[in-house]
CSV table of C-alpha atoms in Angstrom, one decimal:
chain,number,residue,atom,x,y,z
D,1,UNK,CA,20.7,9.0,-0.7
D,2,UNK,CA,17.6,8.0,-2.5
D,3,UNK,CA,19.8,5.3,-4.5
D,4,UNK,CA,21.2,3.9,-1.4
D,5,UNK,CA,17.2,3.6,0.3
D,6,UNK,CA,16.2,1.4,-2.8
D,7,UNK,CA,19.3,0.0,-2.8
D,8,UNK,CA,18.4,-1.6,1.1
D,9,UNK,CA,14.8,-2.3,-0.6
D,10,UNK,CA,15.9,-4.3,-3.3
D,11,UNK,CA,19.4,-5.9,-1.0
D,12,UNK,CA,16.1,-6.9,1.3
D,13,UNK,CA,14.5,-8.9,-1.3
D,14,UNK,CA,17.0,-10.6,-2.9
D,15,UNK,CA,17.8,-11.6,0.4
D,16,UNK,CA,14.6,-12.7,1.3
D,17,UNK,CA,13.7,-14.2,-2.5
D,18,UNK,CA,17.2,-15.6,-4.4
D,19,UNK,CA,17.5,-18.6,-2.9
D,20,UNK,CA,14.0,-19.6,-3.2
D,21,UNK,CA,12.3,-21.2,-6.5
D,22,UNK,CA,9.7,-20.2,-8.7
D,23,UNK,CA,6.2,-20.2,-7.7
D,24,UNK,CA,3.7,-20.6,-10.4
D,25,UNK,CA,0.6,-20.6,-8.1
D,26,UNK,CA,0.6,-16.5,-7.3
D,27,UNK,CA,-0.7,-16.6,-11.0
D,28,UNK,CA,-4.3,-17.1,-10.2
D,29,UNK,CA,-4.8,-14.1,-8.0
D,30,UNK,CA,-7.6,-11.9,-7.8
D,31,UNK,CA,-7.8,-10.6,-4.3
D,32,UNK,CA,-10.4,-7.7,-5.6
D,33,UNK,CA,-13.3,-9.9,-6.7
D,34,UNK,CA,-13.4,-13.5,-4.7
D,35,UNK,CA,-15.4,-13.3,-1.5
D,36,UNK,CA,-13.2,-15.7,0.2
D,37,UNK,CA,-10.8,-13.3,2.0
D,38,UNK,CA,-10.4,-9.8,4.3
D,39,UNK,CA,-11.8,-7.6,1.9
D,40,UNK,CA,-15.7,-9.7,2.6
D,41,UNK,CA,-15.2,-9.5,6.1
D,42,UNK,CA,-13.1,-12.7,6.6
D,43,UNK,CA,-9.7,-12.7,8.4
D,44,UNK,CA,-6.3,-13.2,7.2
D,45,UNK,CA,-4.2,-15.6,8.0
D,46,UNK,CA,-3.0,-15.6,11.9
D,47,UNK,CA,-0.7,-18.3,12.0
D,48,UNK,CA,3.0,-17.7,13.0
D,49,UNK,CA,4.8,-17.1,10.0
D,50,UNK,CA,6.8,-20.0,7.8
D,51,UNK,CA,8.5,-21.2,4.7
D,52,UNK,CA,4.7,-20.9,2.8
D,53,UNK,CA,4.4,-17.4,3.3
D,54,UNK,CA,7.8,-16.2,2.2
D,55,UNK,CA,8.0,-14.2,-1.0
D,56,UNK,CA,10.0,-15.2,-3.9
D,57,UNK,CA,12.1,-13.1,-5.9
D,58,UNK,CA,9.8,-13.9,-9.2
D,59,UNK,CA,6.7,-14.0,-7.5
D,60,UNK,CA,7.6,-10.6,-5.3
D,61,UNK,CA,7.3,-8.7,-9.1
D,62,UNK,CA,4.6,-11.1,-10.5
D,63,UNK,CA,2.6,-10.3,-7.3
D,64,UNK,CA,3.7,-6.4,-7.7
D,65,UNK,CA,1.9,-7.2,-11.2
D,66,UNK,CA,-1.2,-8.9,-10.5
D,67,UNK,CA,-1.6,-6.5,-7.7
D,68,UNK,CA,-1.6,-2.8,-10.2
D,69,UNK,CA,-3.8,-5.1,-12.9
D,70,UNK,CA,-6.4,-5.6,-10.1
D,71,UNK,CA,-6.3,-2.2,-8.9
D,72,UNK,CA,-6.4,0.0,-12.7
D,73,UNK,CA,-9.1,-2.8,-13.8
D,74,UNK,CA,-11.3,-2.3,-10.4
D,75,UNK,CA,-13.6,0.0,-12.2
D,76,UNK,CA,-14.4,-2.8,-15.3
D,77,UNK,CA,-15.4,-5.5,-12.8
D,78,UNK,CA,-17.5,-3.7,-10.3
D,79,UNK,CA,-21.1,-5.0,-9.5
D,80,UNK,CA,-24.4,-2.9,-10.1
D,81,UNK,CA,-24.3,-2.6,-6.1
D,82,UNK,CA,-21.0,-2.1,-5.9
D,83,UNK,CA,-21.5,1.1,-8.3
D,84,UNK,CA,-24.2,2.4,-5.9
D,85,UNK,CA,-22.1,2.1,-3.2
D,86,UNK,CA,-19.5,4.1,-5.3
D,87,UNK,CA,-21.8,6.8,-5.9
D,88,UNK,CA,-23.1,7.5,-2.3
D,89,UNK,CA,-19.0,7.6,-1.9
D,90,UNK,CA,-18.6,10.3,-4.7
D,91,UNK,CA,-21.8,12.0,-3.5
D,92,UNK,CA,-20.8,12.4,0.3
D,93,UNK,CA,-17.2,13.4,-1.1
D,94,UNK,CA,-18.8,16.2,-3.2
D,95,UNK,CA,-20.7,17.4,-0.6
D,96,UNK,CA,-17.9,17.3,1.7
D,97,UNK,CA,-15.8,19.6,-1.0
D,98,UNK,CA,-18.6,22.2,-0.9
D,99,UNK,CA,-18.8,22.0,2.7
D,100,UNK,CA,-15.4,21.9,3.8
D,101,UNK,CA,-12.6,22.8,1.0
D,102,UNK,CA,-12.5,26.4,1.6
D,103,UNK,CA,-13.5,26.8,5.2
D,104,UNK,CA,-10.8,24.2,6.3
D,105,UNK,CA,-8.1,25.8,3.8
D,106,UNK,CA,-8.7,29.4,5.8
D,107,UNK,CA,-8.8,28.3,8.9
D,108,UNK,CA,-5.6,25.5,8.8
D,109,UNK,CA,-3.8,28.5,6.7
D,110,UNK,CA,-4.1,31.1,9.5
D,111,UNK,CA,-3.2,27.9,12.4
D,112,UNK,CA,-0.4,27.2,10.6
D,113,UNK,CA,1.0,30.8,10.2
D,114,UNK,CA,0.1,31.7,13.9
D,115,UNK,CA,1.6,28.5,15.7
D,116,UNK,CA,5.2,27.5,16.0
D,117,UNK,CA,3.8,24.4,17.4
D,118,UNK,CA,1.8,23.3,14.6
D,119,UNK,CA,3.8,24.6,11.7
D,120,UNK,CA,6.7,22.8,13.0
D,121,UNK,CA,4.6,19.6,13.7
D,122,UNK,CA,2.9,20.1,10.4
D,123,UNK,CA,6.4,20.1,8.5
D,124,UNK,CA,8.0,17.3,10.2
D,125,UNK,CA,4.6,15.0,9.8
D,126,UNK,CA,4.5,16.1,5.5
D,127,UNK,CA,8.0,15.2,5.2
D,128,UNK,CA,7.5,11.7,7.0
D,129,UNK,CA,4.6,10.7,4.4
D,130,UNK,CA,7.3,12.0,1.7
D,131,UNK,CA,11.0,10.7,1.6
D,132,UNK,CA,10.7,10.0,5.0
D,133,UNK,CA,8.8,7.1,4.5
D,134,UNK,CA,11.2,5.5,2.0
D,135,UNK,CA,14.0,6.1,4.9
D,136,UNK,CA,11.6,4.1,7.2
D,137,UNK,CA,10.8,1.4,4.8
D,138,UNK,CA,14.2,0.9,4.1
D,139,UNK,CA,15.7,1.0,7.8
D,140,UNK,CA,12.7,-1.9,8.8
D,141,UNK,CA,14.2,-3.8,5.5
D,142,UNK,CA,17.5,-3.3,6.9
D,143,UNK,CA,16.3,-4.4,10.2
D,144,UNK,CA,14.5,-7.1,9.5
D,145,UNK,CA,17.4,-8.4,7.4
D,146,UNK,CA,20.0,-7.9,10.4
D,147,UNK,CA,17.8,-9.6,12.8
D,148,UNK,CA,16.4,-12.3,10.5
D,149,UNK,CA,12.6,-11.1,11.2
D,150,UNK,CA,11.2,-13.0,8.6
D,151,UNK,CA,7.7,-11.9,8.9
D,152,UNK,CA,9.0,-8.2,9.0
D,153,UNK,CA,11.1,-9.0,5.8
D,154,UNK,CA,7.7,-9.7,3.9
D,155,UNK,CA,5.3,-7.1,6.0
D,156,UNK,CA,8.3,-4.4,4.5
D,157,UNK,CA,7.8,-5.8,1.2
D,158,UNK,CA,4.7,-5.8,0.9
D,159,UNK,CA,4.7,-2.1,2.2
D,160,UNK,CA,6.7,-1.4,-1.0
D,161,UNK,CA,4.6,-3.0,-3.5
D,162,UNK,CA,1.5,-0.5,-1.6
D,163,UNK,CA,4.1,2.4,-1.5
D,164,UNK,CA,4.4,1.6,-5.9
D,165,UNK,CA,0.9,0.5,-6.6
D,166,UNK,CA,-0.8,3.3,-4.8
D,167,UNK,CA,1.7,6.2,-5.9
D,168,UNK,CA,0.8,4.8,-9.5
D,169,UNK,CA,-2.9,5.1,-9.2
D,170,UNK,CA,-3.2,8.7,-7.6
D,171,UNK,CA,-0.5,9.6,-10.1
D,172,UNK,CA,-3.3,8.8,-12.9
D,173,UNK,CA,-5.7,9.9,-11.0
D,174,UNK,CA,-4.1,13.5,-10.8
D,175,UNK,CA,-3.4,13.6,-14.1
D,176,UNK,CA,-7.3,12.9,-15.1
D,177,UNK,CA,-8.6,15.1,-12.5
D,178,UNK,CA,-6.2,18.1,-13.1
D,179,UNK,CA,-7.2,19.9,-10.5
D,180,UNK,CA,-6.1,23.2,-8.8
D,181,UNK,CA,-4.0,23.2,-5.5
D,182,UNK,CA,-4.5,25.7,-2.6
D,183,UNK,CA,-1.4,27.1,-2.7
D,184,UNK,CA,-1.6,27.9,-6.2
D,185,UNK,CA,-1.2,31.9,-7.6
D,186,UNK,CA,-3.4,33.6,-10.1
D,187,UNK,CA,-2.3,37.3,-10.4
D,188,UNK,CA,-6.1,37.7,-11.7
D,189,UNK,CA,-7.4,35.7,-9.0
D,190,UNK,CA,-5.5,35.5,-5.8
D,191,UNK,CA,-8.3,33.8,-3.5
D,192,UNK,CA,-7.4,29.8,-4.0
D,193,UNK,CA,-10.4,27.5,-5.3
D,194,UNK,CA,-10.7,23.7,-5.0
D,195,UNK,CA,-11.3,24.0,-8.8
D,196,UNK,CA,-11.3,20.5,-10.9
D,197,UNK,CA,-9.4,21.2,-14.5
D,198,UNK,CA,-9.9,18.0,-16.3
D,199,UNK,CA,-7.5,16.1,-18.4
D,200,UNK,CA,-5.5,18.9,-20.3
D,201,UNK,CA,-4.7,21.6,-17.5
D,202,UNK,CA,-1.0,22.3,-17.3
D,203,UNK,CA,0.3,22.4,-13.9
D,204,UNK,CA,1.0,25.7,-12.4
D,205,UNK,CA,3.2,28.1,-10.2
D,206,UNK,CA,3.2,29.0,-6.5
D,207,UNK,CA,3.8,32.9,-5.1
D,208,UNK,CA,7.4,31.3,-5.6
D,209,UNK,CA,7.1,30.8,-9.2
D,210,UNK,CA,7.8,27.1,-8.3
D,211,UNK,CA,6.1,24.2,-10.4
D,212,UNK,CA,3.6,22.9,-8.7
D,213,UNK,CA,1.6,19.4,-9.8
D,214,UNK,CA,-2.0,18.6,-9.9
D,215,UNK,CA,-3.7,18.4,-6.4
D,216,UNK,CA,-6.3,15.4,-6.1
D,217,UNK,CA,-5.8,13.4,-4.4
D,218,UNK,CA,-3.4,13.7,-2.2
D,219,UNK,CA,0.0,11.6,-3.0
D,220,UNK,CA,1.5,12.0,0.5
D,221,UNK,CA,-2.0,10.8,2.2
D,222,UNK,CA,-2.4,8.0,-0.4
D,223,UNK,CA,1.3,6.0,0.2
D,224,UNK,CA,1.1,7.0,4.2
D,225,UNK,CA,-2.2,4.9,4.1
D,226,UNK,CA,-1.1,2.3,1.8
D,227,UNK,CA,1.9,1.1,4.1
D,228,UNK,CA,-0.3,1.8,7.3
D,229,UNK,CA,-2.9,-0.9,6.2
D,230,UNK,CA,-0.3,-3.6,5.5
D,231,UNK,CA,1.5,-2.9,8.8
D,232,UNK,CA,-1.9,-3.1,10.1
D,233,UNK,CA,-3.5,-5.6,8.4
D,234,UNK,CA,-0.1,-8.1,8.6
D,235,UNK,CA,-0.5,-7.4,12.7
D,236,UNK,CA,-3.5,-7.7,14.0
D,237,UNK,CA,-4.3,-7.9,17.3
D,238,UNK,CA,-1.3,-5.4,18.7
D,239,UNK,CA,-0.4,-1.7,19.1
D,240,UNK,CA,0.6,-1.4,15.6
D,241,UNK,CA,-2.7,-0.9,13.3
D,242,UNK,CA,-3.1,2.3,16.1
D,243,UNK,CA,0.4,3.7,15.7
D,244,UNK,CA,0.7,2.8,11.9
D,245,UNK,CA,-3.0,4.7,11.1
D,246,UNK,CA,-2.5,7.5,13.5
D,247,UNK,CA,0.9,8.1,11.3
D,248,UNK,CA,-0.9,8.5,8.3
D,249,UNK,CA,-3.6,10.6,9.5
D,250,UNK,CA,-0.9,12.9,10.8
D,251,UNK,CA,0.4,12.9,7.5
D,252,UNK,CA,-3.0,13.7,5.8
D,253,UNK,CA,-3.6,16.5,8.1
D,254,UNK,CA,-0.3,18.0,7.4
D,255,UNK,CA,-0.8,18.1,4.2
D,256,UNK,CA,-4.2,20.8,5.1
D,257,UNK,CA,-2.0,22.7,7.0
D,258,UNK,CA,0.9,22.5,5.1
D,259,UNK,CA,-1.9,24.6,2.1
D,260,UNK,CA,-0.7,21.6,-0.5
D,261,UNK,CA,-4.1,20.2,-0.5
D,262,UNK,CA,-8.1,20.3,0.2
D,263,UNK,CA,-9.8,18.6,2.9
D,264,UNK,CA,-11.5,16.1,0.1
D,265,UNK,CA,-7.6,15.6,-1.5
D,266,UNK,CA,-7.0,14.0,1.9
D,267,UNK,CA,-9.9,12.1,2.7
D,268,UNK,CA,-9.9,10.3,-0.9
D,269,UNK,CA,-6.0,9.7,-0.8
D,270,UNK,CA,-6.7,7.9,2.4
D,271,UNK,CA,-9.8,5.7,1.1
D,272,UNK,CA,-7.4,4.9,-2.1
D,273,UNK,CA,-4.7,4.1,0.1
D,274,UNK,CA,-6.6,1.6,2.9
D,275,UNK,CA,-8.1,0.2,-0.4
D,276,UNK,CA,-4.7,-0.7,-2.1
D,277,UNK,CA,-2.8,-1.6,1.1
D,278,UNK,CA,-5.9,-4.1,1.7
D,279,UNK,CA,-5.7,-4.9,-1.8
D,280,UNK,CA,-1.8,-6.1,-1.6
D,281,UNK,CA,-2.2,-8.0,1.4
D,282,UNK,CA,-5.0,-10.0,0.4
D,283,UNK,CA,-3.4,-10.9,-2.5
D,284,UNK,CA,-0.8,-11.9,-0.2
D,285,UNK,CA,-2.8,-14.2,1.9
D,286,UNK,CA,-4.2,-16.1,-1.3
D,287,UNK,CA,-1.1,-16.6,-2.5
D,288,UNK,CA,0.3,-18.4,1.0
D,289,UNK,CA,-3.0,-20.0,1.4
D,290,UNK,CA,-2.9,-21.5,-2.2
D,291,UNK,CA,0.8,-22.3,-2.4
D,292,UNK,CA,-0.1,-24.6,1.4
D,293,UNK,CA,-2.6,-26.1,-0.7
D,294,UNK,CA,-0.5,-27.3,-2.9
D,295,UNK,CA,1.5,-28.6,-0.5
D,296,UNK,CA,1.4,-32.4,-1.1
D,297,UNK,CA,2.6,-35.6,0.9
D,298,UNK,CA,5.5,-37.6,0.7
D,299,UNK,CA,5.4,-41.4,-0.5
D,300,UNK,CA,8.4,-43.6,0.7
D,301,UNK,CA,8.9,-47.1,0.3
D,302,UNK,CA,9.8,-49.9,2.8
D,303,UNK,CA,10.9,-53.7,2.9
D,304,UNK,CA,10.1,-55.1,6.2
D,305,UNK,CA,11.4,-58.8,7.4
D,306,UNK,CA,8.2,-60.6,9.0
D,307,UNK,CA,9.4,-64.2,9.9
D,308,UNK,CA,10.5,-65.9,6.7
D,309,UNK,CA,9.0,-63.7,4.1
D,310,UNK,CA,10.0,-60.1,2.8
D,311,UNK,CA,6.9,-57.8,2.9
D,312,UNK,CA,7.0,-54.6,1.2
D,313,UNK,CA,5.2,-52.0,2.6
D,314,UNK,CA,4.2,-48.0,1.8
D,315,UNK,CA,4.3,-44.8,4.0
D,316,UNK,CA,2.9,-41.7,3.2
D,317,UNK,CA,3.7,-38.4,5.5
D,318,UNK,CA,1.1,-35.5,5.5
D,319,UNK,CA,2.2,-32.2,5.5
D,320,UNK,CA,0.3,-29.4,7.9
């Protein structure tokens, strides 16, 4: 089943991409540090969607590319008030783990266990930010392919390069961060802590003697928001930015309730997802706004008959 949903993906963009040619301008992106797009407060482009803002099949993967080099370089590039701002981040997170970790953990625990209603909500939402969401990428691909959505057909694509990007980064992240899960079990120690391992813990076992993997931050939270800020971001202006971020906070919570993760798990998966999902579309953008750039006239030549002499004569079209 998994084969046959990025099977649709990748049927989507060669669809989309195979009979298009090369473009060599998505080579000069750098969506994470020019102040000339939506991460500085400026807006994306609005206009209805055309031939400039397909994606290629070359420049799909050289945009997938530029995108993860942006994001796992962030950290080397960041301005002196950029780290500040980082810092306050890390600080109010920290604080937030004291705070919140445990408490939250208890109290979602005993909801969960006490309320059909929100242990069956809880399991359907987890799942969705899961396998699910592959499922729903690939039935928009196939959508958009059957109905000739073009816009869609990118928006879905782009969704997939947030869905890789993002799972990459929190993937490193957990493996750096090594830390413990709620619903880990220590025969010595059966009271769960939000306890950060570092680089060489080895992943433990639940009550179930199940492998479990590292817990911050949260993988589910970080792809559901990923995907919601394209969707969002690519449709401005409508119902969908509500519905797509209301999906992933539903996602994040279940994963509280659920006892996979801590409150702070959640709420940086969700800040690392926005920021890739911003990140990939505003790559996007530069690339549609430099390849209509490029974009030259057309020069024809004409012989015109004036009276008894022959006078040639040049036309050059503009293109919009």
């Amino acid at each position: 089943m998994r084969f046959f949903i990025w099977a649709l993906i990748f049927f989507t963009i060669s669809n989309n991409v195979f009979s298009q040619k090369p473009d060599t301008l998505v080579g000069v992106q750098n969506s994470l540090y020019e102040n000339t797009d939506s991460a500085a407060g400026k807006t994306n482009i609005s206009s209805p969607f055309n031939e400039n803002a397909r994606i290629h099949f070359s420049t799909y993967f050289i945009l997938l590319g530029s995108d993860m080099k942006q994001q796992i370089t962030a950290p080397f590039h960041q301005t002196g008030k950029e780290w500040i701002h980082i810092g306050m981040y890390g600080a109010s997170v920290a604080a937030l783990s004291i705070i919140a970790d445990e408490p939250v953990q208890r109290y979602a625990s005993r909801l969960h266990d006490s309320s059909n209603f929100v242990s069956g909500i809880s399991g359907y939402a987890t799942s969705f930010g899961g396998r699910y969401e592959l499922y729903t990428l690939a039935a928009l691909g196939g959508y958009s392919f059957i109905s000739n959505n073009k816009k869609l057909q990118t928006t879905t694509l782009l969704a997939t390069q947030a869905y890789i990007t993002s799972g990459i980064i929190e993937s490193i992240a957990k493996y750096i961060t090594g830390r413990q899960r709620p619903l880990y079990y220590d025969p010595n120690n059966p009271e769960p802590e939000p306890t950060f391992h570092g680089l060489l813990y080895s992943v433990g076992h639940n009550s179930y003697n199940h492998k479990i993997s590292t817990s911050f931050p949260s993988g589910h939270t970080t792809v559901a928001f990923a995907v919601a800020a394209v969707f969002a971001e690519q449709y401005k202006n409508t119902w969908v930015p509500a519905v797509a971020y209301s999906a992933a906070s539903l996602v994040g919570v279940s994963r509280i309730t659920e006892n996979k993760h801590w409150t702070t798990d959640v709420v940086v998966g969700a800040t690392l997802g926005w920021l890739c999902g911003k990140q990939v579309v505003n790559n996007y953008h530069r690339y549609t706004k430099n390849k209509s750039a490029s974009k030259g006239g057309t020069m024809s030549f004409n012989l015109n008959y004036n009276g008894n002499n022959f006078e040639p004569g040049f036309i050059y079209t503009f293109r919009k």
